[in-house]
Tab-separated table of C-alpha atoms and ligand atoms in Angstrom:
chain	number	residue	atom	x	y	z
A	592	MET	CA	6.130	-2.249	-23.848
A	593	LYS	CA	5.412	0.114	-20.437
A	594	LYS	CA	1.956	2.269	-20.494
A	595	VAL	CA	2.234	5.911	-18.968
A	596	SER	CA	-1.167	8.095	-18.773
A	597	ILE	CA	-1.610	11.494	-18.639
A	598	ILE	CA	-4.482	12.953	-16.369
A	599	VAL	CA	-5.505	16.132	-18.033
A	600	PRO	CA	-8.191	18.058	-16.211
A	601	CYS	CA	-10.173	20.576	-18.092
A	602	TYR	CA	-12.635	22.807	-17.392
A	603	ASN	CA	-13.564	25.564	-20.511
A	604	GLU	CA	-10.447	25.129	-22.595
A	605	ALA	CA	-11.006	24.738	-25.754
A	606	GLU	CA	-9.056	28.042	-26.993
A	607	VAL	CA	-6.425	25.438	-25.562
A	608	LEU	CA	-6.780	22.220	-26.429
A	609	PRO	CA	-5.721	21.983	-29.995
A	610	ALA	CA	-2.397	23.153	-29.085
A	611	PHE	CA	-1.902	21.026	-26.286
A	612	TYR	CA	-2.697	18.422	-28.255
A	613	LYS	CA	0.162	18.941	-31.052
A	614	GLU	CA	2.630	19.211	-28.033
A	615	ILE	CA	1.741	16.281	-26.021
A	616	SER	CA	0.783	14.297	-28.766
A	617	ARG	CA	4.090	15.188	-29.884
A	618	VAL	CA	6.163	14.052	-26.684
A	619	ALA	CA	4.036	10.638	-27.290
A	620	ASP	CA	5.318	10.504	-30.832
A	621	CYS	CA	8.853	10.821	-29.770
A	622	ASN	CA	8.882	8.536	-27.047
A	623	ASP	CA	8.533	5.123	-28.379
A	624	LYS	CA	9.707	3.349	-25.345
A	625	TYR	CA	6.605	3.763	-23.982
A	626	GLU	CA	2.408	3.111	-24.939
A	627	TYR	CA	0.353	6.352	-23.842
A	628	GLU	CA	-2.823	6.845	-22.763
A	629	LEU	CA	-4.467	10.307	-22.498
A	630	LEU	CA	-6.981	10.990	-20.901
A	631	PHE	CA	-9.186	13.719	-20.524
A	632	VAL	CA	-11.147	14.884	-17.892
A	633	ASN	CA	-13.865	17.407	-19.120
A	634	ASP	CA	-14.481	18.703	-15.645
A	635	GLY	CA	-18.408	20.208	-16.810
A	636	SER	CA	-17.077	22.394	-19.167
A	637	LYS	CA	-19.474	25.411	-21.013
A	638	ASP	CA	-17.696	25.435	-24.114
A	639	GLU	CA	-16.438	23.079	-27.239
A	640	THR	CA	-14.433	21.638	-24.634
A	641	ILE	CA	-15.008	17.892	-25.214
A	642	GLY	CA	-16.872	18.187	-29.015
A	643	ILE	CA	-12.866	19.079	-29.082
A	644	ILE	CA	-11.445	16.159	-26.797
A	645	GLU	CA	-14.206	13.726	-29.054
A	646	SER	CA	-12.673	14.809	-32.371
A	647	PHE	CA	-9.029	14.297	-31.254
A	648	GLY	CA	-10.172	10.104	-30.379
A	649	LYS	CA	-11.234	9.708	-33.569
A	650	THR	CA	-8.582	9.323	-34.927
A	651	ASP	CA	-5.820	8.827	-32.282
A	652	LYS	CA	-6.767	5.525	-30.108
A	653	ARG	CA	-4.415	6.903	-26.815
A	654	VAL	CA	-7.223	9.129	-26.215
A	655	LYS	CA	-9.229	8.570	-23.296
A	656	TYR	CA	-11.823	10.416	-22.054
A	657	ILE	CA	-13.738	11.243	-18.819
A	658	SER	CA	-17.065	13.500	-19.514
A	659	PHE	CA	-17.969	15.449	-16.190
A	660	SER	CA	-21.830	16.009	-15.659
A	661	ARG	CA	-21.016	18.576	-13.785
A	662	ASN	CA	-17.882	21.327	-13.046
A	663	PHE	CA	-16.591	18.847	-10.001
A	664	GLY	CA	-13.862	21.295	-9.505
A	665	LYS	CA	-9.747	20.169	-10.331
A	666	GLU	CA	-9.492	17.737	-7.136
A	667	ALA	CA	-11.949	15.952	-8.407
A	668	ALA	CA	-11.191	15.678	-12.190
A	669	MET	CA	-7.793	14.411	-10.927
A	670	PHE	CA	-9.282	12.114	-8.708
A	671	ALA	CA	-11.491	10.161	-11.418
A	672	GLY	CA	-8.780	10.867	-13.527
A	673	LEU	CA	-6.593	8.403	-10.807
A	674	GLU	CA	-9.394	5.876	-10.939
A	675	HIS	CA	-10.232	5.434	-14.414
A	676	CYS	CA	-6.335	5.154	-15.415
A	677	THR	CA	-4.765	1.830	-16.717
A	678	GLY	CA	-0.639	3.214	-16.488
A	679	ASP	CA	2.338	1.648	-15.031
A	680	PHE	CA	3.252	5.033	-14.952
A	681	VAL	CA	0.284	7.859	-14.442
A	682	GLY	CA	0.761	11.921	-14.492
A	683	PHE	CA	-0.765	15.028	-13.581
A	684	ILE	CA	-0.716	18.059	-16.540
A	685	ASP	CA	-3.036	21.110	-16.938
A	686	ALA	CA	-4.236	21.512	-19.966
A	687	ASP	CA	-3.396	25.581	-20.574
A	688	LEU	CA	0.284	24.468	-21.861
A	689	GLN	CA	1.933	26.311	-18.425
A	690	HIS	CA	3.145	22.603	-18.069
A	691	SER	CA	5.732	21.989	-20.659
A	692	PRO	CA	5.080	18.502	-22.012
A	693	ASP	CA	8.746	18.630	-23.213
A	694	LEU	CA	9.184	17.610	-19.605
A	695	ILE	CA	7.806	14.245	-19.215
A	696	PRO	CA	10.371	11.701	-21.059
A	697	GLU	CA	12.817	13.507	-18.400
A	698	MET	CA	10.125	12.605	-15.593
A	699	LEU	CA	9.829	9.032	-16.900
A	700	LYS	CA	13.437	8.343	-17.253
A	701	ALA	CA	13.172	9.412	-13.439
A	702	VAL	CA	10.593	7.144	-11.985
A	703	ASP	CA	11.036	3.925	-14.408
A	704	ASP	CA	15.434	4.449	-14.618
A	705	GLU	CA	16.892	6.084	-11.468
A	706	GLY	CA	14.676	4.677	-8.925
A	707	TYR	CA	12.380	7.922	-7.891
A	708	ASP	CA	8.578	6.898	-7.405
A	709	VAL	CA	7.523	10.484	-7.790
A	710	ALA	CA	9.269	12.884	-10.402
A	711	ALA	CA	7.643	16.655	-9.244
A	712	CYS	CA	7.529	19.881	-11.062
A	713	LYS	CA	8.185	23.162	-8.259
A	714	ARG	CA	7.738	26.528	-9.064
A	715	VAL	CA	11.291	28.481	-9.571
A	716	ASP	CA	9.219	31.871	-9.521
A	717	ARG	CA	5.983	33.837	-9.833
A	718	GLN	CA	6.107	35.356	-13.047
A	719	GLY	CA	3.030	36.201	-14.083
A	720	GLU	CA	1.393	36.400	-11.162
A	721	SER	CA	-0.233	39.166	-9.730
A	722	LYS	CA	0.764	40.268	-6.763
A	723	LEU	CA	-1.994	40.138	-4.123
A	724	LYS	CA	-2.332	36.305	-5.364
A	725	SER	CA	1.621	35.623	-4.728
A	726	PHE	CA	0.964	37.371	-1.201
A	727	LEU	CA	-1.792	35.476	-0.572
A	728	SER	CA	-0.526	32.464	-1.446
A	729	ALA	CA	3.017	33.111	0.224
A	730	GLY	CA	0.799	33.642	3.791
A	731	PHE	CA	-1.404	30.487	3.275
A	732	TYR	CA	1.870	28.393	2.894
A	733	LYS	CA	3.581	30.427	5.971
A	734	VAL	CA	0.286	29.241	8.208
A	735	VAL	CA	-0.454	26.218	7.251
A	736	ASN	CA	3.234	25.039	8.138
A	737	LYS	CA	3.192	26.148	11.047
A	738	ILE	CA	-0.643	24.907	12.051
A	739	SER	CA	-0.343	21.422	10.253
A	740	GLU	CA	2.106	17.941	10.987
A	741	THR	CA	1.865	17.402	7.098
A	742	TYR	CA	4.326	19.543	5.293
A	743	ILE	CA	2.659	21.791	2.075
A	744	ASP	CA	5.755	22.286	0.012
A	745	ASP	CA	4.925	26.504	-1.515
A	746	GLY	CA	6.311	25.709	-4.769
A	747	ALA	CA	5.052	21.901	-5.833
A	748	GLN	CA	2.605	21.892	-8.310
A	749	ASP	CA	0.416	19.336	-9.015
A	750	PHE	CA	2.336	18.357	-12.714
A	751	ARG	CA	4.239	15.390	-12.172
A	752	ILE	CA	4.346	11.730	-13.044
A	753	MET	CA	4.498	8.914	-10.564
A	754	LYS	CA	4.846	5.497	-9.836
A	755	ARG	CA	1.527	2.731	-9.454
A	756	ALA	CA	2.110	2.685	-6.261
A	757	VAL	CA	2.024	6.190	-5.371
A	758	ALA	CA	-1.478	5.906	-7.469
A	759	ASP	CA	-2.557	3.443	-5.949
A	760	ALA	CA	-1.823	5.002	-2.348
A	761	ILE	CA	-3.706	9.075	-2.710
A	762	LEU	CA	-7.018	6.626	-4.162
A	763	SER	CA	-6.860	4.869	-1.294
A	764	MET	CA	-7.445	8.284	0.366
A	765	GLU	CA	-10.697	8.686	0.044
A	766	GLU	CA	-11.472	12.205	1.488
A	767	ASN	CA	-14.108	13.490	-0.466
A	768	ILE	CA	-13.139	17.236	0.632
A	769	ARG	CA	-9.505	16.918	-1.749
A	770	PHE	CA	-6.783	19.199	-1.517
A	771	THR	CA	-4.091	16.955	-3.831
A	772	LYS	CA	-0.976	19.055	-2.447
A	773	GLY	CA	-1.213	18.110	1.069
A	774	ILE	CA	-2.204	14.439	-0.150
A	775	PHE	CA	0.591	14.414	-2.388
A	776	SER	CA	2.907	15.232	0.618
A	777	TRP	CA	1.014	12.971	2.683
A	778	VAL	CA	1.879	9.710	0.789
A	779	GLY	CA	5.617	10.514	1.082
A	780	PHE	CA	7.522	8.784	-1.524
A	781	ASN	CA	10.685	9.100	-3.171
A	782	THR	CA	10.589	13.042	-4.774
A	783	LYS	CA	13.354	14.034	-7.473
A	784	TRP	CA	12.219	17.789	-8.344
A	785	PHE	CA	12.393	19.442	-11.829
A	786	PRO	CA	12.750	23.528	-11.561
A	787	HIS	CA	9.735	24.899	-13.763
A	788	GLU	CA	9.778	28.246	-14.733
A	789	ASN	CA	5.969	29.829	-13.766
A	790	LYS	CA	4.632	29.756	-18.130
A	791	GLU	CA	2.242	32.376	-19.778
A	792	ARG	CA	-1.421	30.234	-20.344
A	793	ALA	CA	-1.071	29.574	-23.633
A	794	ALA	CA	-4.907	30.880	-23.975
A	795	GLY	CA	-7.857	31.019	-22.523
A	796	SER	CA	-8.073	32.496	-18.800
A	797	THR	CA	-7.535	31.204	-15.309
A	798	LYS	CA	-10.164	29.056	-14.186
A	799	TRP	CA	-9.520	30.465	-10.191
A	800	SER	CA	-10.816	33.420	-8.833
A	801	ILE	CA	-9.240	34.679	-4.914
A	802	GLY	CA	-13.208	33.417	-3.999
A	803	LYS	CA	-12.044	29.781	-5.477
A	804	LEU	CA	-8.598	30.200	-3.962
A	805	PHE	CA	-9.456	31.017	-0.286
A	806	LYS	CA	-12.325	28.055	-0.660
A	807	TYR	CA	-9.435	25.792	-1.374
A	808	ALA	CA	-7.114	27.511	1.259
A	809	VAL	CA	-9.649	26.510	3.700
A	810	ASP	CA	-9.815	22.604	2.431
A	811	GLY	CA	-5.681	22.755	2.925
A	812	ILE	CA	-5.613	24.280	6.162
A	813	PHE	CA	-8.831	22.681	8.188
A	814	GLY	CA	-7.909	18.540	6.392
A	815	TYR	CA	-4.925	19.277	7.208
A	816	THR	CA	-4.593	19.763	11.098
A	817	SER	CA	-7.396	20.117	14.198
A	818	SER	CA	-5.222	23.026	16.057
A	819	PRO	CA	-8.469	25.539	14.632
A	820	LEU	CA	-10.737	23.335	16.938
A	821	ARG	CA	-8.400	23.499	20.276
A	822	PHE	CA	-8.191	27.110	20.268
A	823	PRO	CA	-11.271	27.815	22.372
A	824	LEU	CA	-9.018	24.990	24.781
A	825	TYR	CA	-6.264	27.234	25.074
A	826	MET	CA	-8.573	30.251	25.538
A	827	GLY	CA	-10.335	28.464	28.322
A	828	ILE	CA	-7.326	28.094	30.047
A	829	ILE	CA	-5.430	31.324	29.831
A	830	SER	CA	-9.280	32.709	31.147
A	831	LEU	CA	-8.752	30.367	34.158
A	832	ALA	CA	-5.279	31.339	35.348
A	833	VAL	CA	-6.404	35.316	35.206
A	834	GLY	CA	-9.396	34.032	37.430
A	835	PHE	CA	-7.300	31.963	40.045
A	836	VAL	CA	-4.509	34.220	40.175
A	837	TYR	CA	-6.251	37.232	40.287
A	838	GLY	CA	-8.619	35.590	42.870
A	839	LEU	CA	-5.742	34.951	44.512
A	840	VAL	CA	-4.531	38.383	44.879
A	841	VAL	CA	-7.566	39.793	45.819
A	842	LEU	CA	-7.847	37.318	48.724
A	843	ILE	CA	-4.149	37.409	49.852
A	844	ARG	CA	-4.616	41.265	50.085
A	845	LEU	CA	-8.520	41.119	51.714
A	846	ILE	CA	-6.662	38.951	54.408
A	847	ALA	CA	-3.935	41.369	54.882
A	848	GLN	CA	-5.249	44.930	54.749
A	849	GLY	CA	-8.796	43.758	56.110
A	850	HIS	CA	-10.792	45.209	53.928
A	851	ILE	CA	-10.643	45.860	50.107
A	852	PHE	CA	-12.562	49.202	48.424
A	853	PRO	CA	-14.411	47.893	45.977
A	854	LEU	CA	-14.574	44.306	46.369
A	855	GLY	CA	-18.020	43.465	44.489
A	856	SER	CA	-17.170	44.365	41.297
A	857	ARG	CA	-13.334	42.611	41.676
A	858	VAL	CA	-15.877	39.534	42.450
A	859	VAL	CA	-17.716	39.780	39.469
A	860	LEU	CA	-14.630	40.143	37.358
A	861	ILE	CA	-13.025	36.703	38.803
A	862	CYS	CA	-16.359	34.662	38.216
A	863	LEU	CA	-16.653	36.181	34.514
A	864	PHE	CA	-13.068	35.187	34.422
A	865	LEU	CA	-13.727	31.459	35.292
A	866	LEU	CA	-17.182	31.033	34.229
A	867	PHE	CA	-16.200	31.975	30.672
A	868	GLY	CA	-12.670	29.256	31.167
A	869	ILE	CA	-14.986	26.503	32.414
A	870	ALA	CA	-17.228	27.257	29.640
A	871	LEU	CA	-14.571	27.451	26.843
A	872	VAL	CA	-12.244	24.678	28.182
A	873	SER	CA	-15.539	22.831	27.909
A	874	LEU	CA	-16.035	23.425	24.358
A	875	GLY	CA	-11.802	22.658	23.656
A	876	ILE	CA	-12.751	18.917	25.210
A	877	ALA	CA	-15.927	18.770	23.256
A	878	GLY	CA	-13.485	19.944	20.097
A	879	GLU	CA	-11.226	17.519	21.032
A	880	TYR	CA	-13.787	14.392	20.489
A	881	LEU	CA	-14.569	16.545	17.276
A	882	ALA	CA	-11.123	16.406	16.302
A	883	ARG	CA	-11.012	12.688	17.224
A	884	ILE	CA	-13.830	11.879	14.666
A	885	TYR	CA	-12.931	14.252	12.217
A	886	THR	CA	-9.545	12.459	12.048
A	887	GLU	CA	-11.855	8.616	11.991
A	888	VAL	CA	-14.220	9.480	9.389
A	889	LYS	CA	-11.956	10.564	7.148
A	890	ASN	CA	-10.572	7.198	7.337
A	891	ARG	CA	-6.724	7.378	5.427
A	892	PRO	CA	-4.801	4.804	5.711
A	893	LYS	CA	-2.536	3.830	8.763
A	894	TYR	CA	0.793	3.298	6.924
A	895	ILE	CA	1.688	3.143	2.958
A	896	ILE	CA	3.950	0.618	2.110
A	897	ALA	CA	6.676	1.932	-1.007
A	898	LYS	CA	8.591	-1.373	-1.066
A	899	THR	CA	8.263	-5.247	0.963
A	900	ASN	CA	9.134	-8.935	-0.240
A	901	CYS	CA	6.735	-10.243	2.297
A	902	ASP	CA	4.169	-12.163	0.192
A	903	LYS	CA	1.198	-11.225	2.345
B	1484	UDP	N1	-9.319	22.372	-13.999
B	1484	UDP	C1	-10.565	21.699	-13.697
B	1484	UDP	N2	-11.377	22.307	-12.604
B	1484	UDP	C2	-11.745	23.289	-12.559
B	1484	UDP	C3	-10.741	24.722	-12.398
B	1484	UDP	C4	-9.722	24.126	-13.189
B	1484	UDP	O1	-10.095	20.736	-14.204
B	1484	UDP	O2	-12.440	23.860	-11.814
B	1484	UDP	C5	-8.466	22.413	-14.709
B	1484	UDP	C6	-8.195	23.670	-15.742
B	1484	UDP	O3	-8.746	23.496	-16.772
B	1484	UDP	C7	-6.521	23.529	-16.265
B	1484	UDP	C8	-6.203	23.432	-15.342
B	1484	UDP	O4	-7.341	22.646	-14.129
B	1484	UDP	O5	-6.125	22.315	-16.830
B	1484	UDP	C9	-5.609	24.314	-14.155
B	1484	UDP	O6	-6.414	25.657	-14.074
B	1484	UDP	P1	-5.981	26.763	-14.707
B	1484	UDP	O7	-4.850	27.208	-15.641
B	1484	UDP	O8	-6.776	27.962	-14.569
B	1484	UDP	O9	-4.955	27.511	-12.872
B	1484	UDP	P2	-3.946	28.232	-12.695
B	1484	UDP	O10	-3.022	27.316	-13.353
B	1484	UDP	O11	-4.420	29.385	-13.121
B	1484	UDP	O12	-3.556	27.927	-10.780
B	1485	MG	MG1	-2.861	27.287	-15.441
């Protein structure tokens, strides 16, 4: 029997976990084609979360858990889940029932029978979300997709099920500052999208503050593009060009008219443009090396194989 691991990151979810467990185990019970592993990752919760997870484990062999020593964030929880799960198919789901477990059998069908590598949910609306959050996140995706080489889908959710090979590809990206939405898109693979309506949290409250979301957005931008490092280079080139053109204009007028007034302040201005230009271009060149070092340090795989018939 094929095994499915469902990874559930949990941070202070004591209020909603009993309802979540009831739903997910109902789905797992009905879907007897697969053996399930429910892997809860307690991300340093300060409430009763871990006690509740342990109580599920007492009567249910499918329940596994990892409990962090403190709050490391959802990205770390997802990575730990991937490292410790043993399924042939691996999925992520939030604990707050905003992701409906009822979709899991259909998603499994897509990866097991229909030849897809990933079955992922895509948000079709932003209902129930604050106007400010919607506005900021729409702006973020516009910016990131303009400047980054990896396309990051606005509506793509973490709720997904993938084949083992995809999970291994994600694990092969060992960077510490993780932006999973970017990683999902970077590794590629053939994905079937499931439209998914935004649902209200069943209980408890969101763990994302505007500050946390801002940090997440910054991680997304800086993890997937080095273009900000090129900014001084462009500014420097502009400054040098202005300095040269202005210098040339002043020189031609000086030759044509024999004199130009005031000459001193013009020369100072030209020197300023040229000197700032040189300084900024130098900074840009250093930035270019830094960008290369950054790419090398991330040490991402050079390619990811989806299928092969080579032995080695
Ligand atoms: N989560 C986590 N660690 C954190 C923040 C969130 O493991 O530091 C989990 C949380 O318990 C939930 C999922 O990530 O299962 C999504 O969080 P939340 O529902 O608060 O985010 P939202 O749906 O509001 O974007
Ligand atoms: Mg949620």
